[in-house]
Tab-separated table of C-alpha atoms and ligand atoms in Angstrom:
chain	number	residue	atom	x	y	z
M	1	MET	CA	20.098	7.113	-33.930
M	2	LYS	CA	20.242	4.980	-37.095
M	3	VAL	CA	17.137	5.443	-39.236
M	4	PHE	CA	16.328	3.309	-42.307
M	5	VAL	CA	13.919	5.009	-44.751
M	6	LEU	CA	12.386	3.179	-47.745
M	7	THR	CA	10.625	5.395	-50.295
M	8	GLY	CA	8.302	4.600	-53.199
M	9	ALA	CA	6.441	6.396	-55.967
M	10	GLY	CA	4.109	8.119	-53.500
M	11	ILE	CA	6.881	10.501	-52.364
M	12	SER	CA	7.231	11.823	-55.931
M	13	ALA	CA	3.492	11.942	-56.706
M	14	GLU	CA	3.138	15.603	-55.682
M	15	SER	CA	6.062	16.440	-57.981
M	16	GLY	CA	3.839	15.347	-60.858
M	17	LEU	CA	5.373	11.872	-61.379
M	18	GLY	CA	2.594	9.273	-61.578
M	19	THR	CA	2.609	6.330	-59.182
M	20	PHE	CA	2.132	2.760	-60.452
M	21	ARG	CA	-0.942	1.230	-58.874
M	22	ASP	CA	-3.130	4.187	-57.872
M	23	PRO	CA	-6.108	5.183	-60.078
M	24	GLY	CA	-4.522	6.525	-63.300
M	25	GLY	CA	-1.219	4.943	-62.231
M	26	LEU	CA	1.376	3.724	-64.788
M	27	TRP	CA	0.611	0.012	-64.377
M	28	ARG	CA	-3.107	0.823	-64.702
M	29	ARG	CA	-2.443	2.332	-68.131
M	30	PHE	CA	0.455	0.188	-69.352
M	31	ASP	CA	1.141	-3.552	-68.950
M	32	PRO	CA	4.360	-3.878	-66.888
M	33	MET	CA	5.031	-7.303	-68.387
M	34	ARG	CA	5.098	-5.688	-71.842
M	35	LEU	CA	7.330	-2.764	-70.834
M	36	ALA	CA	9.345	-3.501	-67.668
M	37	THR	CA	10.858	-6.961	-68.272
M	38	PRO	CA	14.026	-8.068	-70.117
M	39	GLU	CA	11.803	-10.209	-72.358
M	40	ALA	CA	9.786	-7.123	-73.416
M	41	PHE	CA	13.026	-5.281	-74.237
M	42	ALA	CA	14.203	-8.231	-76.368
M	43	ASP	CA	10.854	-8.431	-78.211
M	44	GLU	CA	9.802	-4.757	-78.533
M	45	PRO	CA	12.844	-2.510	-77.810
M	46	GLU	CA	11.355	0.539	-79.558
M	47	GLU	CA	8.155	0.311	-77.462
M	48	VAL	CA	10.190	0.007	-74.265
M	49	HIS	CA	12.409	2.955	-75.261
M	50	ALA	CA	9.325	5.094	-76.031
M	51	PHE	CA	7.900	4.318	-72.566
M	52	TYR	CA	11.108	5.173	-70.700
M	53	ASN	CA	11.894	8.210	-72.877
M	54	LEU	CA	8.468	9.598	-71.884
M	55	ARG	CA	9.177	8.969	-68.198
M	56	ARG	CA	12.705	10.420	-68.470
M	57	GLN	CA	11.229	13.597	-69.956
M	58	GLY	CA	8.772	13.706	-67.016
M	59	VAL	CA	11.643	13.454	-64.522
M	60	ARG	CA	13.593	16.230	-66.288
M	61	GLU	CA	10.534	18.510	-65.992
M	62	ALA	CA	9.721	17.587	-62.366
M	63	ALA	CA	11.051	19.256	-59.208
M	64	PRO	CA	11.666	17.789	-55.744
M	65	ASN	CA	8.953	18.542	-53.157
M	66	ALA	CA	8.771	19.268	-49.410
M	67	ALA	CA	8.938	15.551	-48.545
M	68	HIS	CA	12.207	15.060	-50.453
M	69	ALA	CA	13.586	18.231	-48.809
M	70	ALA	CA	12.614	17.035	-45.314
M	71	LEU	CA	14.571	13.788	-45.817
M	72	ALA	CA	17.636	15.768	-46.923
M	73	ARG	CA	17.354	17.758	-43.685
M	74	LEU	CA	16.933	14.543	-41.673
M	75	GLU	CA	20.115	13.135	-43.265
M	76	ALA	CA	22.109	16.223	-42.229
M	77	GLY	CA	20.538	16.374	-38.767
M	78	LEU	CA	21.240	12.732	-37.932
M	79	ALA	CA	24.814	13.000	-39.226
M	80	ALA	CA	25.388	16.092	-37.063
M	81	SER	CA	24.201	14.195	-33.961
M	82	GLY	CA	26.421	11.143	-34.606
M	83	GLY	CA	23.598	9.097	-36.110
M	84	ARG	CA	22.859	8.078	-39.700
M	85	LEU	CA	20.045	8.039	-42.259
M	86	PHE	CA	20.077	5.061	-44.672
M	87	LEU	CA	17.866	6.226	-47.579
M	88	CYS	CA	16.787	3.356	-49.844
M	89	THR	CA	14.439	4.182	-52.726
M	90	GLN	CA	12.480	2.054	-55.169
M	91	ASN	CA	12.153	5.176	-57.333
M	92	VAL	CA	14.147	5.570	-60.536
M	93	ASP	CA	13.831	9.390	-60.495
M	94	ASP	CA	16.601	11.687	-59.179
M	95	LEU	CA	14.447	13.909	-56.967
M	96	HIS	CA	16.084	12.813	-53.683
M	97	GLU	CA	19.487	13.907	-54.987
M	98	ARG	CA	18.081	17.140	-56.433
M	99	ALA	CA	16.589	17.901	-52.991
M	100	GLY	CA	20.076	17.645	-51.476
M	101	SER	CA	20.198	14.043	-50.207
M	102	ARG	CA	23.826	12.883	-50.439
M	103	ALA	CA	23.564	9.103	-49.956
M	104	VAL	CA	20.676	7.543	-51.910
M	105	ILE	CA	20.493	3.798	-52.578
M	106	HIS	CA	18.515	3.141	-55.794
M	107	MET	CA	17.566	-0.514	-55.372
M	108	HIS	CA	15.606	-0.472	-58.682
M	109	GLY	CA	18.141	1.576	-60.632
M	110	GLU	CA	18.057	5.089	-62.125
M	111	LEU	CA	16.171	6.432	-65.135
M	112	MET	CA	18.767	9.194	-65.646
M	113	ARG	CA	21.396	6.510	-66.362
M	114	ALA	CA	21.847	4.107	-69.297
M	115	ARG	CA	23.757	0.848	-69.551
M	116	CYS	CA	25.143	-1.123	-72.503
M	117	THR	CA	24.025	-4.766	-72.573
M	118	ALA	CA	27.080	-5.620	-74.734
M	119	CYS	CA	29.998	-4.198	-72.686
M	120	GLY	CA	28.133	-3.488	-69.422
M	121	ALA	CA	29.289	0.149	-69.225
M	122	GLY	CA	26.796	2.414	-67.409
M	123	ARG	CA	26.701	6.238	-67.386
M	124	PRO	CA	24.520	9.259	-66.674
M	125	TRP	CA	22.015	9.709	-69.522
M	126	ALA	CA	19.449	12.521	-69.786
M	127	GLU	CA	18.393	12.177	-73.442
M	128	ASP	CA	16.172	9.749	-75.321
M	129	LEU	CA	17.432	6.261	-76.123
M	130	SER	CA	16.660	4.218	-79.250
M	131	VAL	CA	17.809	1.010	-80.961
M	132	ASP	CA	20.219	3.182	-83.007
M	133	THR	CA	21.925	4.685	-79.954
M	134	ALA	CA	25.624	3.730	-79.957
M	135	CYS	CA	27.383	2.837	-76.704
M	136	PRO	CA	30.003	5.580	-76.054
M	137	ALA	CA	32.328	2.897	-74.613
M	138	CYS	CA	32.187	-0.032	-77.104
M	139	GLY	CA	30.442	1.660	-80.038
M	140	ARG	CA	27.888	-1.119	-80.425
M	141	ARG	CA	24.373	0.010	-81.512
M	142	GLY	CA	21.093	-1.371	-80.153
M	143	GLY	CA	22.434	-2.530	-76.764
M	144	MET	CA	21.803	0.600	-74.710
M	145	ARG	CA	19.000	0.239	-72.136
M	146	PRO	CA	17.614	2.311	-69.220
M	147	ASP	CA	19.726	1.473	-66.136
M	148	VAL	CA	16.682	0.310	-64.159
M	149	VAL	CA	15.774	-3.069	-62.579
M	150	TRP	CA	13.003	-4.811	-64.466
M	151	PHE	CA	10.645	-7.491	-63.125
M	152	GLY	CA	12.538	-10.777	-62.860
M	153	GLU	CA	15.864	-8.970	-62.458
M	154	VAL	CA	17.768	-8.887	-59.160
M	155	PRO	CA	17.539	-5.561	-57.318
M	156	ARG	CA	20.734	-3.691	-56.473
M	157	HIS	CA	22.658	-3.312	-53.217
M	158	LEU	CA	20.680	-6.067	-51.404
M	159	GLU	CA	23.558	-6.954	-49.052
M	160	ALA	CA	24.179	-3.336	-47.979
M	161	ILE	CA	20.419	-2.889	-47.553
M	162	ALA	CA	20.081	-5.993	-45.347
M	163	ALA	CA	23.054	-4.955	-43.170
M	164	ALA	CA	21.736	-1.390	-42.722
M	165	LEU	CA	18.221	-2.660	-41.972
M	166	ASP	CA	19.425	-5.117	-39.300
M	167	GLU	CA	21.409	-2.436	-37.431
M	168	SER	CA	18.782	0.314	-37.631
M	169	ASP	CA	16.886	1.742	-34.618
M	170	LEU	CA	13.835	2.705	-36.700
M	171	PHE	CA	12.382	1.552	-40.062
M	172	VAL	CA	10.204	4.049	-41.985
M	173	ALA	CA	8.361	3.382	-45.276
M	174	ILE	CA	7.120	6.410	-47.238
M	175	GLY	CA	4.784	6.391	-50.266
M	176	THR	CA	4.926	2.720	-51.150
M	177	SER	CA	2.107	0.176	-51.624
M	178	GLY	CA	4.132	-2.771	-50.363
M	179	ALA	CA	3.191	-4.693	-53.510
M	180	VAL	CA	6.631	-5.441	-54.964
M	181	TYR	CA	9.268	-7.795	-53.500
M	182	PRO	CA	11.872	-7.945	-52.079
M	183	ALA	CA	11.237	-4.306	-50.926
M	184	ALA	CA	7.779	-5.217	-49.574
M	185	GLY	CA	9.454	-7.757	-47.269
M	186	PHE	CA	11.688	-5.232	-45.465
M	187	VAL	CA	9.081	-4.298	-42.835
M	188	ALA	CA	8.627	-7.943	-41.815
M	189	ARG	CA	12.412	-8.321	-41.455
M	190	ALA	CA	12.580	-5.169	-39.286
M	191	ARG	CA	9.692	-6.384	-37.177
M	192	GLU	CA	11.317	-9.787	-36.674
M	193	ALA	CA	14.419	-7.952	-35.433
M	194	GLY	CA	12.256	-5.994	-32.930
M	195	ILE	CA	12.870	-2.681	-34.717
M	196	PRO	CA	10.038	-0.084	-34.473
M	197	THR	CA	8.329	0.432	-37.850
M	198	HIS	CA	6.485	3.534	-39.122
M	199	GLU	CA	4.376	3.814	-42.286
M	200	ILE	CA	3.867	7.283	-43.863
M	201	ASN	CA	1.421	7.021	-46.772
M	202	LEU	CA	-1.690	8.528	-48.335
M	203	ALA	CA	-3.636	5.399	-47.302
M	204	PRO	CA	-2.845	2.073	-45.581
M	205	SER	CA	-0.559	-0.067	-47.793
M	206	ASP	CA	-0.747	-3.822	-48.469
M	207	THR	CA	1.593	-4.329	-45.467
M	208	ALA	CA	-0.022	-1.746	-43.145
M	209	GLY	CA	-0.690	-4.401	-40.499
M	210	LEU	CA	3.032	-4.936	-39.968
M	211	PHE	CA	3.767	-1.364	-38.847
M	212	THR	CA	3.853	-0.365	-35.172
M	213	GLU	CA	3.030	3.258	-36.073
M	214	ALA	CA	1.383	5.011	-39.033
M	215	THR	CA	0.827	8.531	-40.349
M	216	TYR	CA	-1.612	8.914	-43.228
M	217	GLY	CA	-1.729	11.963	-45.490
M	218	PRO	CA	0.053	13.560	-48.463
M	219	ALA	CA	3.840	13.109	-48.176
M	220	THR	CA	4.536	16.852	-48.544
M	221	GLN	CA	2.651	17.407	-45.268
M	222	ALA	CA	3.220	14.134	-43.381
M	223	VAL	CA	6.991	13.773	-43.884
M	224	PRO	CA	8.008	17.304	-42.714
M	225	ALA	CA	5.569	16.891	-39.793
M	226	CYS	CA	7.369	13.669	-38.761
M	227	VAL	CA	10.905	14.956	-39.412
M	228	ASP	CA	10.868	18.535	-38.044
G	301	BV8	C1	4.124	-7.386	-58.779
G	301	BV8	C2	4.827	-8.213	-57.744
G	301	BV8	C3	3.953	-9.244	-57.159
G	301	BV8	N1	6.021	-8.813	-58.371
G	301	BV8	C4	7.183	-8.847	-57.699
G	301	BV8	O1	7.314	-8.434	-56.564
G	301	BV8	C5	8.329	-9.400	-58.489
G	301	BV8	C6	8.332	-10.938	-58.422
G	301	BV8	C7	8.488	-11.472	-57.073
G	301	BV8	C8	9.661	-11.623	-56.430
G	301	BV8	N2	9.429	-12.113	-55.175
G	301	BV8	C9	8.106	-12.286	-55.001
G	301	BV8	C10	7.389	-12.727	-53.884
G	301	BV8	C11	6.043	-12.789	-53.984
G	301	BV8	C12	5.419	-12.411	-55.197
G	301	BV8	C13	6.140	-11.953	-56.299
G	301	BV8	C14	7.483	-11.878	-56.189
G	301	BV8	N3	9.594	-8.830	-58.035
G	301	BV8	C15	10.628	-8.771	-58.926
G	301	BV8	O2	10.564	-9.162	-60.072
G	301	BV8	C16	11.923	-8.150	-58.404
G	301	BV8	C17	12.228	-6.819	-59.125
G	301	BV8	C18	11.168	-5.817	-58.903
G	301	BV8	C19	11.586	-4.446	-59.459
G	301	BV8	C20	10.779	-4.052	-60.671
G	301	BV8	N4	11.046	-2.671	-61.026
G	301	BV8	C21	10.347	-1.631	-60.600
G	301	BV8	N5	10.669	-0.366	-60.957
G	301	BV8	C22	11.800	-0.095	-61.833
G	301	BV8	C23	11.370	-0.044	-63.253
G	301	BV8	C24	10.391	1.070	-63.523
G	301	BV8	O3	10.246	1.967	-62.670
G	301	BV8	O4	9.820	1.035	-64.620
G	301	BV8	S1	9.016	-1.938	-59.513
G	301	BV8	C25	8.125	-0.440	-59.307
G	301	BV8	O5	6.928	-0.783	-58.640
G	301	BV8	C26	7.215	-0.823	-57.263
G	301	BV8	C27	6.077	-0.506	-56.369
G	301	BV8	O6	5.631	0.714	-56.532
G	301	BV8	P1	5.465	1.797	-55.349
G	301	BV8	O7	6.685	2.629	-55.388
G	301	BV8	O8	5.082	1.201	-54.059
G	301	BV8	O9	4.248	2.570	-56.020
G	301	BV8	P2	2.707	2.160	-56.044
G	301	BV8	O10	2.088	2.933	-57.127
G	301	BV8	O11	2.526	0.680	-56.033
G	301	BV8	O12	2.185	2.727	-54.627
G	301	BV8	C28	2.237	4.110	-54.363
G	301	BV8	C29	1.847	4.302	-52.905
G	301	BV8	O13	1.998	5.681	-52.589
G	301	BV8	C30	0.816	6.161	-51.958
G	301	BV8	N6	0.669	7.569	-52.360
G	301	BV8	C31	0.164	8.060	-53.520
G	301	BV8	N7	0.226	9.422	-53.522
G	301	BV8	C32	0.812	9.778	-52.328
G	301	BV8	C33	1.155	11.035	-51.719
G	301	BV8	N8	0.913	12.207	-52.324
G	301	BV8	N9	1.735	11.024	-50.495
G	301	BV8	C34	1.975	9.837	-49.839
G	301	BV8	N10	1.693	8.605	-50.375
G	301	BV8	C35	1.117	8.590	-51.595
G	301	BV8	C36	-0.313	5.253	-52.431
G	301	BV8	O14	-1.331	5.196	-51.441
G	301	BV8	C37	0.402	3.911	-52.618
G	301	BV8	O15	0.361	3.139	-51.421
G	301	BV8	C38	8.368	0.040	-57.013
G	301	BV8	O16	9.330	-0.792	-56.521
G	301	BV8	C39	8.746	0.561	-58.376
G	301	BV8	O17	10.122	0.673	-58.471
G	301	BV8	N11	13.043	-8.998	-58.698
G	301	BV8	C40	13.195	-10.178	-58.089
G	301	BV8	O18	12.407	-10.593	-57.274
G	301	BV8	O19	14.355	-10.843	-58.468
G	301	BV8	C41	14.596	-12.112	-57.826
G	301	BV8	C42	15.469	-11.928	-56.623
G	301	BV8	C43	15.074	-11.154	-55.551
G	301	BV8	C44	15.903	-11.038	-54.416
G	301	BV8	C45	17.118	-11.671	-54.373
G	301	BV8	C46	17.499	-12.443	-55.481
G	301	BV8	C47	16.654	-12.567	-56.590
C-alpha cells in the first residue's frame, strides 16, 4: 500500500504552534505580505527576522504530539509490509522528524535551516538571525534568510511530489485549510486519478467537498484512531 499524506499547521496546533488562518492564527495577527514575501525581506529585513526568530524559538520549545507519533508508526508499518508512506508537509517546524519520521518532504522549507542569498549555501540553524549574521560559507553579512518558501516563491520537490501522488493508493490531508496553492490542488489531482481521498481536520476545509472520506476532530485523537 502506497499512502500519500499531506500535513498542515493543524497537526502541530496541539504542540502549541499557532496555525495561520484560525481565530488567533498567525495571518490573523500579522500581514503575510509584509512578513512572508521576498519583497518584505528586501524592504524590512529586521522585521522579517524578528518574526521568524520568534517562531523558531516557539519550535525549539515545542514537542511532537500523538498525531506526529502516529505518522512515524505508519511509516514503519507500511515499510515493514512492503508498502510506503510519502509524507509531504507544508509545515516549517521539525516536529515530524522529532517524532521519529525518517522521510519528510518540506515543500515550504524548514525554519530550523538558514540559507545565504549571496552564495546559496543552506545549513541547519537553531539560533536567531539578523542583518549582521555572517554566512559561514562566504562570509557575507546581511544575506542570511530563513530557509522557507515565501509567497510568490516556487515550492520545493514539486516533481517528486507529483510522481508520488500519481502512484499512491490513498491520499490523506491532515490539519490543512486547503487555502494555499499548489498544495491545495493536490486533492483534485488525486481525485482525477481515481485515488481515494481522506480529510482529517478539526473542521471541514476549503476543499472538503473533494474528499471521498472525512474524519473531523483534534489531530491527536483523529490521526491515531485512523492509523492504529
Ligand atoms: C493565500 C493563497 C491564495 N496564495 C497562494 O496560494 C499563493 C499564490 C497562488 C499560487 N497559485 C494560486 C492559485 C490560486 C490562488 C493563489 C495562488 N501561493 C504561493 O505563493 C506559492 C507558495 C506558497 C507558500 C507560502 N509559504 C507558506 N509557509 C512557509 C512560510 C511560513 O511558514 O512563514 S504558506 C503557509 O500557509 C499554508 C496554509 O496553512 P495551513 O497549514 O493549511 O494552516 P491554516 O491555518 O490555513 O489551516 C489550519 C487547518 O488546521 C485545522 N486545525 C486547527 N487545529 C487543529 C487540530 N488540533 N487538529 C486538526 N486540525 C486542526 C483548521 O481547521 C484548519 O483547517 C501552509 O502552506 C503554510 O506553509 N508559490 C507559488 O505559487 O509559486 C508559483 C509556482 C507554483 C507552482 C509551480 C511553479 C510556480
